[in-house]
mmCIF file of C-alpha atoms and ligand atoms in Angstrom:
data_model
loop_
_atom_site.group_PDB
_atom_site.id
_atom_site.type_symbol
_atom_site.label_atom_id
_atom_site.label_comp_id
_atom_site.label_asym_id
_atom_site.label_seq_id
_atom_site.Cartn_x
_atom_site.Cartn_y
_atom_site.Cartn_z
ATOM 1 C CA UNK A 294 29.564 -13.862 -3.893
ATOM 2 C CA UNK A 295 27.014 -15.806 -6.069
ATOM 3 C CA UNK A 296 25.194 -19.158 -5.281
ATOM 4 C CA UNK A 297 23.558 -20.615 -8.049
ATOM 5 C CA UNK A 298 20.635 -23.405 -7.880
ATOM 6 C CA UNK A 299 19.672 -25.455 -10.344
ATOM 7 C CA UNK A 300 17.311 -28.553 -11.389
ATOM 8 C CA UNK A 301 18.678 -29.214 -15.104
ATOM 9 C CA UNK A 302 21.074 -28.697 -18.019
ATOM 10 C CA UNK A 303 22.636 -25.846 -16.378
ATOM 11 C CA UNK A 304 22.907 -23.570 -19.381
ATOM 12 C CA UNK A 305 22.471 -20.700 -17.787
ATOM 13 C CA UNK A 306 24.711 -21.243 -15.112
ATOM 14 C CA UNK A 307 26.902 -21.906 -17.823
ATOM 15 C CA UNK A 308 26.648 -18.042 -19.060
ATOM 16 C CA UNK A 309 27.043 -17.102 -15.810
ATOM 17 C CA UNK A 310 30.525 -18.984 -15.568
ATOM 18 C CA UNK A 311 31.283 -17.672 -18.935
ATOM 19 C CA UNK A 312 30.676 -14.107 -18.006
ATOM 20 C CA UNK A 313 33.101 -14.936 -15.104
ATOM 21 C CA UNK A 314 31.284 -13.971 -12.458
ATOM 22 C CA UNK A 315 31.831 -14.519 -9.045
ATOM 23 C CA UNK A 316 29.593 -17.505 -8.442
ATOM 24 C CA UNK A 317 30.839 -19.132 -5.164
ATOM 25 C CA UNK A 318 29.027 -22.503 -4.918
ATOM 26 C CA UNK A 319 26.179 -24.761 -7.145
ATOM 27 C CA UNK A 320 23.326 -26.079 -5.390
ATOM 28 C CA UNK A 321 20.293 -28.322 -6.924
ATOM 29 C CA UNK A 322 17.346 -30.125 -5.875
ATOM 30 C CA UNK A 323 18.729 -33.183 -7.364
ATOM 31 C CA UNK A 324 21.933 -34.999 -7.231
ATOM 32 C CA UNK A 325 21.470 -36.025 -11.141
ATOM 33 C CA UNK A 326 21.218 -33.071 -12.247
ATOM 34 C CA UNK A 327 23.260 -32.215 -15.673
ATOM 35 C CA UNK A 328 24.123 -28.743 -14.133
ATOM 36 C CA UNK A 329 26.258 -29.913 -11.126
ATOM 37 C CA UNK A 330 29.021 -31.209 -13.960
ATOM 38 C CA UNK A 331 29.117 -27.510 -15.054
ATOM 39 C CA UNK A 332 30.165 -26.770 -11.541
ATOM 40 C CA UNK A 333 33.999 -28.231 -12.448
ATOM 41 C CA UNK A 334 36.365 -27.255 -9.134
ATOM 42 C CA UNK A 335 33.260 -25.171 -7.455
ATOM 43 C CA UNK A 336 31.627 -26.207 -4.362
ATOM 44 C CA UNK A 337 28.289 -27.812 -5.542
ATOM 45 C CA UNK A 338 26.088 -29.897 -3.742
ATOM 46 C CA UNK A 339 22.349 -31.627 -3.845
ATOM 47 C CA UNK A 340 19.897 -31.309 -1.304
ATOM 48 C CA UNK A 341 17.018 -33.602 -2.116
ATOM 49 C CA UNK A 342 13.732 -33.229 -0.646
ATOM 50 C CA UNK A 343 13.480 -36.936 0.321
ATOM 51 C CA UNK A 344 16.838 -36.343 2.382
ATOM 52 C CA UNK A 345 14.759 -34.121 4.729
ATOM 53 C CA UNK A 346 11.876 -34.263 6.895
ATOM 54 C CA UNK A 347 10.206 -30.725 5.021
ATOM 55 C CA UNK A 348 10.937 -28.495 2.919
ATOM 56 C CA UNK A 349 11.583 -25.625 4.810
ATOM 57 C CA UNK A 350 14.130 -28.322 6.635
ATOM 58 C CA UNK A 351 15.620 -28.851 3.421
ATOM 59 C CA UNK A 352 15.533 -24.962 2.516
ATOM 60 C CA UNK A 353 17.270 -24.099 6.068
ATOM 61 C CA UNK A 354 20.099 -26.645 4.856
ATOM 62 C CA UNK A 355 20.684 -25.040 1.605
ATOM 63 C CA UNK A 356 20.943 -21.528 2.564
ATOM 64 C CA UNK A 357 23.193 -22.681 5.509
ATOM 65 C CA UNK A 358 25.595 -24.433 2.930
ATOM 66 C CA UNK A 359 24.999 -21.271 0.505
ATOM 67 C CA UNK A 360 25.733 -18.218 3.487
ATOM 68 C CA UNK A 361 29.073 -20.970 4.152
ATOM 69 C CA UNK A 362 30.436 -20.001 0.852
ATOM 70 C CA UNK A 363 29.824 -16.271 1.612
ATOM 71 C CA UNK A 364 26.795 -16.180 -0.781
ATOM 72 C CA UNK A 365 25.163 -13.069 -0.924
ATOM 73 C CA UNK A 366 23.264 -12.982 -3.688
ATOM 74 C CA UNK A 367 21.277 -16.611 -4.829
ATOM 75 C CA UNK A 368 20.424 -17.034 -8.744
ATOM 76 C CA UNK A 369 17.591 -19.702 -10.017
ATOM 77 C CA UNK A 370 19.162 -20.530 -13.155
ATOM 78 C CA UNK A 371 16.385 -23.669 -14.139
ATOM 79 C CA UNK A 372 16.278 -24.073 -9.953
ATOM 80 C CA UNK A 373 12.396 -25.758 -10.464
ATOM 81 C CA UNK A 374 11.019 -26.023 -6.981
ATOM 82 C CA UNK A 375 9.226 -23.394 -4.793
ATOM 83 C CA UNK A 376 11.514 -21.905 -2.234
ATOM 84 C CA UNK A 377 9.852 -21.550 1.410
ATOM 85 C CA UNK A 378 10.455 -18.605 3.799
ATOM 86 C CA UNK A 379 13.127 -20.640 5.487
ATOM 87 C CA UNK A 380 14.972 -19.536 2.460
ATOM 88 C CA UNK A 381 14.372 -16.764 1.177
ATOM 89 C CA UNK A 382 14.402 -15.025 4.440
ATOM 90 C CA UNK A 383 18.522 -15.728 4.776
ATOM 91 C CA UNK A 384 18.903 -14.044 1.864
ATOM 92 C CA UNK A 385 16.349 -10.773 1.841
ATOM 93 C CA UNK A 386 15.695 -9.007 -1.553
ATOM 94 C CA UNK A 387 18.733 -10.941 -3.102
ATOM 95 C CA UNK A 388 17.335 -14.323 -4.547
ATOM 96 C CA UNK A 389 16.398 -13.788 -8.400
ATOM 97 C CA UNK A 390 14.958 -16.311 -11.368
ATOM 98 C CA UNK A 391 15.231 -16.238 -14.731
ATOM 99 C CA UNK A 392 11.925 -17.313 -16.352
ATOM 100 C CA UNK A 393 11.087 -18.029 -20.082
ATOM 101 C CA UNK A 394 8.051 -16.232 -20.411
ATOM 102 C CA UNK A 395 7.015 -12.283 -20.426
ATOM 103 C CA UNK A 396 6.009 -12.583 -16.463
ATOM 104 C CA UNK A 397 3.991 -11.948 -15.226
ATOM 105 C CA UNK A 398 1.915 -14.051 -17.997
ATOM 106 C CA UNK A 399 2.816 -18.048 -18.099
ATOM 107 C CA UNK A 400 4.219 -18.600 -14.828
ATOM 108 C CA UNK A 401 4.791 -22.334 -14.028
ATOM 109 C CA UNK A 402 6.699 -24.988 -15.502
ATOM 110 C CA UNK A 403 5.557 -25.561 -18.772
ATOM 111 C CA UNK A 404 5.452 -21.978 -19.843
ATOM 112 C CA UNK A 405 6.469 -22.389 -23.718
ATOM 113 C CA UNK A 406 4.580 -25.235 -24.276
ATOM 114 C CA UNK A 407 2.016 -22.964 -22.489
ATOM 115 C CA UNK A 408 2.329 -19.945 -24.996
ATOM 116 C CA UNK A 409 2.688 -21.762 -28.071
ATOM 117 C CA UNK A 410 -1.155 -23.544 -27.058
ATOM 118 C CA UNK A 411 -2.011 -19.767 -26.527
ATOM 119 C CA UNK A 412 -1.023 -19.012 -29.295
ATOM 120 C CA UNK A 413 0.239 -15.698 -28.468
ATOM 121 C CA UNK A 414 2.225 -13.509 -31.155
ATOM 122 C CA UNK A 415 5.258 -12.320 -28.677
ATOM 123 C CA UNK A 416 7.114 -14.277 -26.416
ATOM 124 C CA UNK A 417 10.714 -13.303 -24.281
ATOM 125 C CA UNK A 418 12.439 -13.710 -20.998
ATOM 126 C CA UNK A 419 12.396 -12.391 -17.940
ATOM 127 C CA UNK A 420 14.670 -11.804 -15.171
ATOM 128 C CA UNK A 421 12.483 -11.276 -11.625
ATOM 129 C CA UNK A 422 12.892 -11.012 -7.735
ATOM 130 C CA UNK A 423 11.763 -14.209 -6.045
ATOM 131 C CA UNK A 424 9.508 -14.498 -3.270
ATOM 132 C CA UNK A 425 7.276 -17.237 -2.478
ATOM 133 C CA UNK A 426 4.674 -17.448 -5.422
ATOM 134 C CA UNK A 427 5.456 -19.399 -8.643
ATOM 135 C CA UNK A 428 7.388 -16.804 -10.600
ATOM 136 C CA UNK A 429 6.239 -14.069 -9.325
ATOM 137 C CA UNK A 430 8.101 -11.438 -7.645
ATOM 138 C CA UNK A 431 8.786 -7.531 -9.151
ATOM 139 C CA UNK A 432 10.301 -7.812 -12.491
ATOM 140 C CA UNK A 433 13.868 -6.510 -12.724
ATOM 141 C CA UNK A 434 14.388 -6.989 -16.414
ATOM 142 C CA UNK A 435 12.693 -8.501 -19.889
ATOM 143 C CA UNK A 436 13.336 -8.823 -23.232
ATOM 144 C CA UNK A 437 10.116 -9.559 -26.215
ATOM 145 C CA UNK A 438 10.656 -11.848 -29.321
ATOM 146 C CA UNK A 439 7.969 -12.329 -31.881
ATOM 147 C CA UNK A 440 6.660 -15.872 -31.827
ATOM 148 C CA UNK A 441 7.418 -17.555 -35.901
ATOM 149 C CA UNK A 442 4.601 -19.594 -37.128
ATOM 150 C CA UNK A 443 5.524 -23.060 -37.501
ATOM 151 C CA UNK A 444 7.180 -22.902 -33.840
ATOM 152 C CA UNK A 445 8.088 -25.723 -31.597
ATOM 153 C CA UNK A 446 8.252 -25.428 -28.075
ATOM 154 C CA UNK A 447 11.954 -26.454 -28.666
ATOM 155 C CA UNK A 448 12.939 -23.573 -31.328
ATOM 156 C CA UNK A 449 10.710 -20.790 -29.291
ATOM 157 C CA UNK A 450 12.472 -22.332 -26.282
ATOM 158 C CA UNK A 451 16.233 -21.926 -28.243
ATOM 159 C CA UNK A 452 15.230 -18.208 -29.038
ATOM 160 C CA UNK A 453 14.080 -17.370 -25.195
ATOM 161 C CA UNK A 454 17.618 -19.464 -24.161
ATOM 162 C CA UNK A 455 19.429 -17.226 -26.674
ATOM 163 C CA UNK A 456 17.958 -13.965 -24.734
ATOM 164 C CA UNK A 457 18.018 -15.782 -21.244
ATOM 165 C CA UNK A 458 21.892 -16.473 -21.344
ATOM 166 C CA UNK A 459 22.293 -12.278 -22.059
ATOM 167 C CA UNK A 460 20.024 -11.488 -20.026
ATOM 168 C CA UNK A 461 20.986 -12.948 -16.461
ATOM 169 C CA UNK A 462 24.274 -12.466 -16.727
ATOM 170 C CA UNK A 463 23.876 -8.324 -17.221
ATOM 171 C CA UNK A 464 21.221 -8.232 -14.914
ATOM 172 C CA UNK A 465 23.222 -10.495 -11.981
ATOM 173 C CA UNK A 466 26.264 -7.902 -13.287
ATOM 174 C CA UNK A 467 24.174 -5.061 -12.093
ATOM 175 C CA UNK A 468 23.017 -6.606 -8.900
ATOM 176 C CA UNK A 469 26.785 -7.524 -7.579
ATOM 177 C CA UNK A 470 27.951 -3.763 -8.326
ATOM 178 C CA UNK A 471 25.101 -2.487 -6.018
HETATM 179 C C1 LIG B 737 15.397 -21.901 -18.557
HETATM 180 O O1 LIG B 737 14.876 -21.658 -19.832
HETATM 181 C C2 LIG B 737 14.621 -21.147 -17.501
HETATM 182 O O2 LIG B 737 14.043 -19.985 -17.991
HETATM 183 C C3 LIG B 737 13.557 -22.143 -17.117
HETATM 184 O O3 LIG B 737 14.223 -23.389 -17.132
HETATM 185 C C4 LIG B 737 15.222 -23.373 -18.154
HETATM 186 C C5 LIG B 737 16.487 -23.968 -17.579
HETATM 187 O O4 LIG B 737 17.479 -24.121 -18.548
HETATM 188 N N1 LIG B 737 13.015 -21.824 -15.830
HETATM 189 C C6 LIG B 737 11.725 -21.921 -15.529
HETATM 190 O O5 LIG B 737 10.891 -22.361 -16.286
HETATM 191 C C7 LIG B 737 11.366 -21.441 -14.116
HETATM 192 N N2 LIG B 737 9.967 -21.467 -13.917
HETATM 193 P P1 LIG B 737 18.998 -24.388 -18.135
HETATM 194 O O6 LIG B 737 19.007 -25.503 -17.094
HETATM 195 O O7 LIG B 737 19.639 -24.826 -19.404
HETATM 196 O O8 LIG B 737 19.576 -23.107 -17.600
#
């Protein structure tokens, strides 16, 4: 079964629904986050740092909550804070992120903005293997679009959301028929 965190509108968790795959429970960093009303009837819950005395207390939490709802396999779907071992190591090899940049160039948070000050001619998403670094982690799967002048970070950010919500779902596909 799938767990799915995430820190904002949840549109990618939202093609994961869509594509009807198994996703067992929601989980985000923050208890306002637009994503958790995507979660409908599904077990979601928010486990805010300031609820916890560290992070890796916090992390234990959530993968305890996650493994409860027999997750296997844990997708970042806009999930925006660093995970810490006490994570990752519940769930080895099986925690992925879907990042809008071609990774391992513009990791971080502001990654379109990021490009478009670059001014780089190509652009795309990618679909990684998470360990503890900011986006880093072996790339599983990307996809390139050419960058149109007269972008905004919010149209170059549409086009990478337009790849992203393929993307994730076929790659997550892949991973749960391993
Ligand atoms: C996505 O574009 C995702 O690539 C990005 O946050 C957005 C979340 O959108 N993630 C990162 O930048 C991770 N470093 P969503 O909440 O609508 O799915």
């Amino acid at each position: 079964m799938i767990g799915v965190l995430v820190s904002g509108t949840g549109t990618n968790l939202q093609a994961l629904l869509d594509a009807e795959l198994p996703v067992a429970a929601v989980a985000s960093n923050r208890a306002d986050a637009a994503a958790l009303t995507r979660a409908g009837d599904l077990p979601h819950a928010s486990f805010e740092l300031a609820d916890y005395p560290s992070r890796a207390d916090r992390d234990a939490a959530m993968a305890e909550w996650l493994s409860g709802h027999d997750v296997e396999l844990v997708v970042l779907a806009g999930y925006m804070h660093l995970l810490t071992a006490a994570f990752l190591d519940r769930f080895p090899n099986s925690v992925v992120n879907v990042h809008p940049s071609l990774l391992p160039r513009f990791p971080g948070a502001h990654a379109v903005e990021e490009q478009l000050a670059a001014g780089v001619s190509e652009s795309g998403a990618t679909v990684h293997l998470v360990d503890e670094g900011v986006d880093s982690g072996p790339v599983l799967a990307q996809e390139r679009i050419a960058v149109l002048p007269g972008d905004t970070p919010e149209s170059l950010h549409e086009r990478i959301q337009a790849i992203e919500h393929r993307l994730l779902p076929r790659v997550v596909e892949e991973l749960c028929a391993r």
